[in-house]
Structures are given as structure tokens and as C-alpha cells.
mmCIF file of C-alpha atoms in Angstrom:
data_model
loop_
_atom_site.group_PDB
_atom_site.id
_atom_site.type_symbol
_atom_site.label_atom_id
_atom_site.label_comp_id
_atom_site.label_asym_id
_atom_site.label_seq_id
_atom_site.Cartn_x
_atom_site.Cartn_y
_atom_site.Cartn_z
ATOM 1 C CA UNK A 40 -68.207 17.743 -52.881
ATOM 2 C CA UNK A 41 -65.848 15.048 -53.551
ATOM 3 C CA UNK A 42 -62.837 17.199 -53.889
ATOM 4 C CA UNK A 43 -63.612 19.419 -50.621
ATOM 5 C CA UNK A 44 -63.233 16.423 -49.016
ATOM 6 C CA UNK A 45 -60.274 15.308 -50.747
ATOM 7 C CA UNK A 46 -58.618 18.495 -50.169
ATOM 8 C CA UNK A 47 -59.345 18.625 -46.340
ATOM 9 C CA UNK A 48 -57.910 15.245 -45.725
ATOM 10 C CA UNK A 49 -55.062 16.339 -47.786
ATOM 11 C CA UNK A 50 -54.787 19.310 -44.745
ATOM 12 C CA UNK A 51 -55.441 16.416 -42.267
ATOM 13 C CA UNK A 52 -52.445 14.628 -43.443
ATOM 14 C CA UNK A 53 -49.692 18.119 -43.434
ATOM 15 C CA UNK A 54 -51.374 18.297 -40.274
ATOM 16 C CA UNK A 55 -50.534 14.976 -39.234
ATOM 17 C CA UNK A 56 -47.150 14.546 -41.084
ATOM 18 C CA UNK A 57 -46.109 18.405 -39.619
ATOM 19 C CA UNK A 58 -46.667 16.760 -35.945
ATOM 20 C CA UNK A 59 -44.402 13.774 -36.604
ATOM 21 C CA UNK A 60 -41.909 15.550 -37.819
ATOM 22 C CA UNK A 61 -41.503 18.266 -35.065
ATOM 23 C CA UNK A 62 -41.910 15.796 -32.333
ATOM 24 C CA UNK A 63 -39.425 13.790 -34.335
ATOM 25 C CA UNK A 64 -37.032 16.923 -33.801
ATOM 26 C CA UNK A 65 -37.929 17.180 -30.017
ATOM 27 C CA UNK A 66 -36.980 13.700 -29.943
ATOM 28 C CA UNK A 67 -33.707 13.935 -31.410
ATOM 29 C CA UNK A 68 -32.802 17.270 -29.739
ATOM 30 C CA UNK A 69 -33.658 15.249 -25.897
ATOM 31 C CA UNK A 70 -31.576 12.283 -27.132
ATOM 32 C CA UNK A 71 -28.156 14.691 -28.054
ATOM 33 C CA UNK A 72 -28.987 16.116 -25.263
ATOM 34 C CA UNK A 73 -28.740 13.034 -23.044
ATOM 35 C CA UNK A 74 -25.392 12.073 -24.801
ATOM 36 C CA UNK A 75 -24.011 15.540 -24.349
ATOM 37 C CA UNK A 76 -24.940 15.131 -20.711
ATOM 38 C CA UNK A 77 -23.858 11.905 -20.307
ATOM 39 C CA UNK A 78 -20.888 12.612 -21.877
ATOM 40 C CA UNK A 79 -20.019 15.827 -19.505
ATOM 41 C CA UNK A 80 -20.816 13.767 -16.737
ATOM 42 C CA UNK A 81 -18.484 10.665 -18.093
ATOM 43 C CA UNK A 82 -16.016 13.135 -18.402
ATOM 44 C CA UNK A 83 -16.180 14.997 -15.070
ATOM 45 C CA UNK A 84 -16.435 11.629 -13.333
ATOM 46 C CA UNK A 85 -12.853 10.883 -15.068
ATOM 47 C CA UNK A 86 -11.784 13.503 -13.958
ATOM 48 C CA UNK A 87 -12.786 13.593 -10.444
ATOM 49 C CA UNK A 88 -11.162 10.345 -10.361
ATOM 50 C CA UNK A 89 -8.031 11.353 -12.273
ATOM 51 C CA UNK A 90 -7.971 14.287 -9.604
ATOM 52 C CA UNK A 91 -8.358 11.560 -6.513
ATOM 53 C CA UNK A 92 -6.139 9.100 -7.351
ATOM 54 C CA UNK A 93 -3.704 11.909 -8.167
ATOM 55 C CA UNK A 94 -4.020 13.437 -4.344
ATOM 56 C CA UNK A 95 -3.837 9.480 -3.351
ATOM 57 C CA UNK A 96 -0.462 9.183 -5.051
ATOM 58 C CA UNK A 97 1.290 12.415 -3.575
ATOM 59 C CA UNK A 98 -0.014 10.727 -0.499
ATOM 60 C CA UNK A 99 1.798 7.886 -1.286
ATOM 61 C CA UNK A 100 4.941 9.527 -2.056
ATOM 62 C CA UNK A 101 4.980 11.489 1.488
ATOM 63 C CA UNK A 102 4.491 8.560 3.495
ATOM 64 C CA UNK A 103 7.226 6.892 1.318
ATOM 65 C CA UNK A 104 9.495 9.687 2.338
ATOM 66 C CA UNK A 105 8.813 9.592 5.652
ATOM 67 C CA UNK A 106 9.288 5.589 6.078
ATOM 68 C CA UNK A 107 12.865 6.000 4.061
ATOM 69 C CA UNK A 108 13.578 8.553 7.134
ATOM 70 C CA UNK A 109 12.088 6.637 9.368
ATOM 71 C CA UNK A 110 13.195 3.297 8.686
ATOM 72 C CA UNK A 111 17.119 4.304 7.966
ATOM 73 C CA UNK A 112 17.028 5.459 11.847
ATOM 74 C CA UNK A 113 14.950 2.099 13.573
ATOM 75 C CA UNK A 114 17.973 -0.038 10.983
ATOM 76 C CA UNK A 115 20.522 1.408 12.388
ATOM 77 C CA UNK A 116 19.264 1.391 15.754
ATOM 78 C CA UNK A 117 18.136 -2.415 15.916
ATOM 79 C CA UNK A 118 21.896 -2.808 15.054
ATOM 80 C CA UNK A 119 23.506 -1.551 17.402
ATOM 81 C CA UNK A 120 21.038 -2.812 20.371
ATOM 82 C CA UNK A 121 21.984 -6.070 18.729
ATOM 83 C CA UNK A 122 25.898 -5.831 18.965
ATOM 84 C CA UNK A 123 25.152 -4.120 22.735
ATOM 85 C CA UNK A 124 22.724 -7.795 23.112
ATOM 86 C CA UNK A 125 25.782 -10.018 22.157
ATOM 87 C CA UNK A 126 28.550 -8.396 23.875
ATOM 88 C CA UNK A 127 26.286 -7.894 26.747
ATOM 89 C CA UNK A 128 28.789 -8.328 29.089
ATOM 90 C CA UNK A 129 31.763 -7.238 27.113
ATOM 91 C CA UNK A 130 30.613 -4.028 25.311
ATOM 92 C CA UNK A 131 34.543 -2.790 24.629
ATOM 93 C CA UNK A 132 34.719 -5.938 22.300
ATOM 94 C CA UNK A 133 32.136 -3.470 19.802
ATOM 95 C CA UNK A 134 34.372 -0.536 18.235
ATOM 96 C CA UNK A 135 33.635 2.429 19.380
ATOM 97 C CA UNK A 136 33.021 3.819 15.959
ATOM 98 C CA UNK A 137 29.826 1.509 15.830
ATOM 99 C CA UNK A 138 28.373 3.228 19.007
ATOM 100 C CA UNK A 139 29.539 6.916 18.482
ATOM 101 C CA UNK A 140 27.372 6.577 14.808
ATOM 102 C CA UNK A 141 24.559 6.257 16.855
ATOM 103 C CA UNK A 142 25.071 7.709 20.675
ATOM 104 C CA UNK A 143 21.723 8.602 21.215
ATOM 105 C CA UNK A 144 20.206 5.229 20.885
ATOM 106 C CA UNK A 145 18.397 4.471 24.152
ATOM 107 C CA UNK A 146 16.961 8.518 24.299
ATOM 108 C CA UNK A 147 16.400 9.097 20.533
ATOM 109 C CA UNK A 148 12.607 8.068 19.281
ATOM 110 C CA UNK A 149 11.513 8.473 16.204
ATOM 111 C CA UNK A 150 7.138 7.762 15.255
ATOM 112 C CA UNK A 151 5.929 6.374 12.117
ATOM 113 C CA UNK A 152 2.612 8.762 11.519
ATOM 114 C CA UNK A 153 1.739 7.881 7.938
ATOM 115 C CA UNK A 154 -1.231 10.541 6.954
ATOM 116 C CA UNK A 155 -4.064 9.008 5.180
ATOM 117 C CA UNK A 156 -6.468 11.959 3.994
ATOM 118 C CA UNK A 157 -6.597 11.191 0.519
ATOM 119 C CA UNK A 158 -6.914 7.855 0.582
ATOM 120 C CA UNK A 159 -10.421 8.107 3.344
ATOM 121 C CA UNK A 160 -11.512 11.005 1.089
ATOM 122 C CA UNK A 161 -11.539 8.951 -1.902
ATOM 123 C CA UNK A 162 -13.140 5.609 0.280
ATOM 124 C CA UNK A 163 -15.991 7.507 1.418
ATOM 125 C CA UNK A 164 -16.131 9.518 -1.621
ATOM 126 C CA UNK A 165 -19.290 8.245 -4.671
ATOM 127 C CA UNK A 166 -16.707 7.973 -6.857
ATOM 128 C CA UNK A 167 -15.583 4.486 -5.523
ATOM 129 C CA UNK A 168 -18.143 3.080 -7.680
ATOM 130 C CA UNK A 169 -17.139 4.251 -11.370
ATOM 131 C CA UNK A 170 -13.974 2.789 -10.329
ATOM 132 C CA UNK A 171 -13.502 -0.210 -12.068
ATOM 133 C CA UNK A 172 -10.830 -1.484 -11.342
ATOM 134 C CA UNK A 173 -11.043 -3.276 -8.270
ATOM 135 C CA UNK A 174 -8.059 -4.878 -7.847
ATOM 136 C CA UNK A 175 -6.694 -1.495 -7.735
ATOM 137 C CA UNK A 176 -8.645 -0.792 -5.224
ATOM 138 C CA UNK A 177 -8.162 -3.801 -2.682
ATOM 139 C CA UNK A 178 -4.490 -3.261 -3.072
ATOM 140 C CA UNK A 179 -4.721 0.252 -1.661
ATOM 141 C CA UNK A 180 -6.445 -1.514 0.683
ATOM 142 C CA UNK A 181 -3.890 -3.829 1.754
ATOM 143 C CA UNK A 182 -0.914 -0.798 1.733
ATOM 144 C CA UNK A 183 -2.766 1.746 3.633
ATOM 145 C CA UNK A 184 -3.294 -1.788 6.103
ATOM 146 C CA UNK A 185 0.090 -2.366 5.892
ATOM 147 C CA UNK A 186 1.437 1.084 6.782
ATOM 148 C CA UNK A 187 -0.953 1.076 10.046
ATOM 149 C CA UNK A 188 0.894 -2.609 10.677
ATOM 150 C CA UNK A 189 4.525 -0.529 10.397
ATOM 151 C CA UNK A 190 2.846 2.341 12.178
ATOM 152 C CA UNK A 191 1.263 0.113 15.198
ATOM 153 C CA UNK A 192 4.681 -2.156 15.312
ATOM 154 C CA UNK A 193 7.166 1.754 15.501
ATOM 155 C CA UNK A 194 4.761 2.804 18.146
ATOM 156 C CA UNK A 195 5.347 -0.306 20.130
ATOM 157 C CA UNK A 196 8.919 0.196 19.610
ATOM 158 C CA UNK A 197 8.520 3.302 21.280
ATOM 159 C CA UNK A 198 6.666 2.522 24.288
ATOM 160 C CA UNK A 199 8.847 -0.244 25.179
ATOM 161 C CA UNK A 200 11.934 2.417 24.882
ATOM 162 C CA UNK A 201 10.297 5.005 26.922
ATOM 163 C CA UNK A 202 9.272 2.547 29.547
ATOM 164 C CA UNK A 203 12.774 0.944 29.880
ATOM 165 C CA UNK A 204 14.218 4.550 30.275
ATOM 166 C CA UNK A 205 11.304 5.685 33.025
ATOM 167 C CA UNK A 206 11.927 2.236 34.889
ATOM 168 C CA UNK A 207 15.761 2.525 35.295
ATOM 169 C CA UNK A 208 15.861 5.569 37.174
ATOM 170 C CA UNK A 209 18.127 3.756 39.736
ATOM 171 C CA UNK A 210 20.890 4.706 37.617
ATOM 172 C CA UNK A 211 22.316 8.184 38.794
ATOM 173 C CA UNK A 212 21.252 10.973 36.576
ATOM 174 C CA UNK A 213 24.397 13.267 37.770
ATOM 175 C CA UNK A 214 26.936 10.304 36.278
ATOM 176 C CA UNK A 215 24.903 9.771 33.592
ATOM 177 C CA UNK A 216 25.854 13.527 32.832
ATOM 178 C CA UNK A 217 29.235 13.213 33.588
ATOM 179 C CA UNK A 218 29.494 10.234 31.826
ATOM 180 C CA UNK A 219 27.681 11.452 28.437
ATOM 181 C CA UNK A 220 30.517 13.923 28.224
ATOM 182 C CA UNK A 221 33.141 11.652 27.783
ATOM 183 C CA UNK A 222 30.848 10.314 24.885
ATOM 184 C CA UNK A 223 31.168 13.627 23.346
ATOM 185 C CA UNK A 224 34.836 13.154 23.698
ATOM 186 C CA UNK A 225 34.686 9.490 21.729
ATOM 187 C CA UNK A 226 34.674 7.749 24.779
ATOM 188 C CA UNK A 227 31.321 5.650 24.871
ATOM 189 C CA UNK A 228 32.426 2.376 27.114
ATOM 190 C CA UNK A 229 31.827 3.928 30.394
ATOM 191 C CA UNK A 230 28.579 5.448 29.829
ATOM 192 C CA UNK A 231 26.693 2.238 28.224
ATOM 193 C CA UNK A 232 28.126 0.362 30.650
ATOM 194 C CA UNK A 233 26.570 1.893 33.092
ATOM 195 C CA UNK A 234 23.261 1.972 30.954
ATOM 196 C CA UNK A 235 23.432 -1.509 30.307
ATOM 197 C CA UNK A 236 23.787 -2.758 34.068
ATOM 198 C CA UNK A 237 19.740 -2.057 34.579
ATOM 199 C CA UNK A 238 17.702 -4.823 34.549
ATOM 200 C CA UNK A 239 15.067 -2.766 32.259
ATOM 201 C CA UNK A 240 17.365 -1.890 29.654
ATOM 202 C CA UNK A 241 18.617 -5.479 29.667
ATOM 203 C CA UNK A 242 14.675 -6.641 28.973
ATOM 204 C CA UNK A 243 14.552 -3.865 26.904
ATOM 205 C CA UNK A 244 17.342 -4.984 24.543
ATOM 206 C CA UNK A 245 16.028 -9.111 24.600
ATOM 207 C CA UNK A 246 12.844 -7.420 23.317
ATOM 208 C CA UNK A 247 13.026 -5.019 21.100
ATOM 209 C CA UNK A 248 14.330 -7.269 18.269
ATOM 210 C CA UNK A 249 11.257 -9.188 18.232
ATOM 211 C CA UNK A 250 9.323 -6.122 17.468
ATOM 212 C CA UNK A 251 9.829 -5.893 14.153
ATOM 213 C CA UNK A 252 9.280 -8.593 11.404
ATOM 214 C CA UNK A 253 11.964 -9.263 9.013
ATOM 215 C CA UNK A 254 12.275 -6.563 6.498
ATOM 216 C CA UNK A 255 9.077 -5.188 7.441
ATOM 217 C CA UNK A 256 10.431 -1.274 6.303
ATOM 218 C CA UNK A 257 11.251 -2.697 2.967
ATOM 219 C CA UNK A 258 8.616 -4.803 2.230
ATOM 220 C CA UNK A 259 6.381 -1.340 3.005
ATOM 221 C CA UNK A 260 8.504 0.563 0.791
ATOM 222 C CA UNK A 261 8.218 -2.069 -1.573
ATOM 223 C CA UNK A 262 3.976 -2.194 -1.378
ATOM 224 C CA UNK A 263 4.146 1.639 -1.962
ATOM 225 C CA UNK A 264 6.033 1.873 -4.789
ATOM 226 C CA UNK A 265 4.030 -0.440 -6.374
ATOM 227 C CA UNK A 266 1.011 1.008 -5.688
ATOM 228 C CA UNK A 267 2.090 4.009 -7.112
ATOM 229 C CA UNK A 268 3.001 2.700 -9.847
ATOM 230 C CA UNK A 269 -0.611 0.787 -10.772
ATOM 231 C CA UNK A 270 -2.085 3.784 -9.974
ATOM 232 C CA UNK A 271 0.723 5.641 -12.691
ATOM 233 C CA UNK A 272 -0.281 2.646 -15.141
ATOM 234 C CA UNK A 273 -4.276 4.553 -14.810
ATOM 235 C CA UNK A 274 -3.315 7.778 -16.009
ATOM 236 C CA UNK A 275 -1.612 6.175 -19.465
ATOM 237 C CA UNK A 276 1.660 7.784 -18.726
ATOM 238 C CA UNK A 277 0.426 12.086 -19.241
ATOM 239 C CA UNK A 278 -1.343 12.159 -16.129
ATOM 240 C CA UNK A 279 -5.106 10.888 -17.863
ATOM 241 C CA UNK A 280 -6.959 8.798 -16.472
ATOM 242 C CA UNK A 281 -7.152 5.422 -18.741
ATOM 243 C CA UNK A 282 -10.785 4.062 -19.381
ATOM 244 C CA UNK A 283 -9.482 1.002 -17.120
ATOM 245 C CA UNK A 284 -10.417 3.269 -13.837
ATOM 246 C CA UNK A 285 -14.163 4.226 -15.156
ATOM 247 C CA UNK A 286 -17.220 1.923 -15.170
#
């Protein structure tokens, strides 16, 4: 009797020891499971974010390309408005080589639309979390801020030129013609003098200036390529992200 026994909770304890050790293989099969997962996901979120920032910097690099454009015009043109402001009443004292670079200045516009896709994709995106890097973050803050200041200032610009143009219609369209011809001919005197005797493009000139702040194209320009390169600095030189941008 004593050894049935003996032998059955012998069984008992296979039985019991046989449990343990396939639920201790279910265990460890869920937990490499879990780090395979969270692995995959660790890696997609990377990623996803090396893929973002990526779209965020070709972004970037348009809008640069479109300020340099942009910019190298509204220079040039807040130049000569300025030599037209001082010589006001003396315009022949400004060689004419000045004003034939740029004949077109009171009827040539140009509008700074930086596109901003990208960077509102990745904003409203979940990613913005895994993102650690938050300084990163609040600078691309502060450029995309900045480019609507440049944007919002060009604009202005604008208006102000188009309103000085529609408000000095008392000038006679017909010389105006006759007189842009002998610009063509590198004669400019006679036809900015005659611009420059309205009243509107007088204001228009005292004004503009004060439109833009100083250096406010390169200090853009220089916010950009900054950002581009912290966001460069991220991918550890080969276009991968560095650990930096992940939580």
C-alpha cells in the first residue's frame, strides 16, 4: 500500500512539474513576443519619424529657395525706391544704370507663399509624442512663425504697391505708354518723373521702407538653414534617425 501511494504522488509531481514547465514556455514565448513587437513598433515609429522630418526638411529647402528668389527682388527694389526717396526731387542726380536694373519697380510684385504641408502633417500627426527632442521641436515652431512674419510683412508690401498704383490714376495712361518706351530706349528720367509727381506714389515711397525690419530676409534664411541642419544632426549624417528624436 505504501508504495502505490508513493508511486502516485510521484505521477502527481511529473504532473505538477510538466505544468510549470509548459506554462513556463508560454511565458517566455508571450514575453519575446512582446519585445519582438515592441521592437517592430520602436522601429516603425523611427522610421515614421525619420520619414517626417525628412518631408519637413525638403520643405524647408523649397521655401528656402523661394525666399533667396524672393528676397534678391524686394533688396533690390527697396533700393532703388530709396535712391528715388532721396533724390525725390532731383531723380537725374541717380544714374540711369541704377533705374534701368530694375524698370519695372512700381508694376512688378512678387508674394512670399511659403507652403507648410509637412510641417502641419507632422504637428497633428501621433508621432509628435515619441519625439523627444523638444527643443527641436519649438524651434520649428519659431521658423515656420517666422516665415508667416516674412510672409504677412511681403504681402503688406504688396498691398501698399497695388494701392499706390490704383490711386494715381490721375496720371495719363497714354504718356505713361509713350513714356515707357523711351525707357526701353535707356531713357528712364522722363517716365519716373512723371510717376513720382503723384501724391500716392510719394506716400507710397515714405512707406514702404518701414515695412520691412532690418535684415528680416536674412535672418529667415538664416533660421532655415539652421533648422535644417538640427534636423540633419537627427539622422546621424546617412539619413537615420538618431535615438535623440525617439522617446
Amino acid at each position: 500500500m505504501t508504495q502505490k501511494i508513493s508511486i502516485i504522488e510521484r505521477v502527481k509531481k511529473l504532473r505538477v512539474f510538466s505544468y510549470f514547465r509548459e506554462l513556463s514556455v508560454v511565458i517566455i514565448g508571450v514575453l519575446i513576443t512582446l519585445a519582438i513587437t515592441d521592437r517592430i513598433n520602436t522601429n516603425t515609429k523611427r522610421s515614421e519619424i525619420r520619414e517626417a522630418l525628412s518631408l519637413v526638411k525638403m520643405e524647408l529647402w523649397n521655401n528656402l529657395e523661394i525666399l533667396e528668389e524672393v528676397s534678391t527682388y524686394y533688396e533690390e527694389d527697396i533700393k532703388l525706391l530709396g535712391l528715388f526717396r532721396d533724390n525725390l526731387e532731383n531723380i537725374r542726380a541717380i544714374p540711369a544704370e541704377s533705374i534701368l536694373e530694375n524698370p519695372n519697380v512700381f508694376g512688378q510684385m512678387f508674394e512670399f507663399t511659403p507652403t507648410k504641408d509637412a510641417y502641419e502633417v507632422l504637428k497633428s500627426s501621433v508621432l509628435m509624442p515619441y519625439i523627444k527632442d523638444k527643443t527641436l521641436l519649438l524651434e520649428l515652431m519659431k521658423c515656420y512663425s517666422q516665415m508667416d512674419k516674412v510672409a504677412n510683412a511681403v504681402a503688406l508690401y504688396v498691398d501698399l504697391k497695388i494701392e499706390s498704383a490704383h490711386n494715381s490714376m490721375d496720371i495719363d495712361p497714354s504718356l505713361l505708354y509713350q513714356l515707357s518706351n523711351r525707357v526701353e530706349q535707356g531713357d528712364p528720367y522722363p517716365y519716373f518723373e512723371t510717376m513720382l509727381r503723384s501724391n500716392e506714389v510719394r506716400i507710397f515711397l515714405r512707406n514702404a521702407p518701414n515695412v520691412f525690419d532690418d535684415d528680416i530676409f536674412g535672418d529667415l534664411k538664416q533660421t532655415m538653414e539652421i533648422m535644417i541642419e538640427m534636423i540633419d544632426k537627427g539622422y546621424q549624417g546617412k539619413n537615420r534617425p538618431g535615438t535623440k528624436f525617439l522617446q
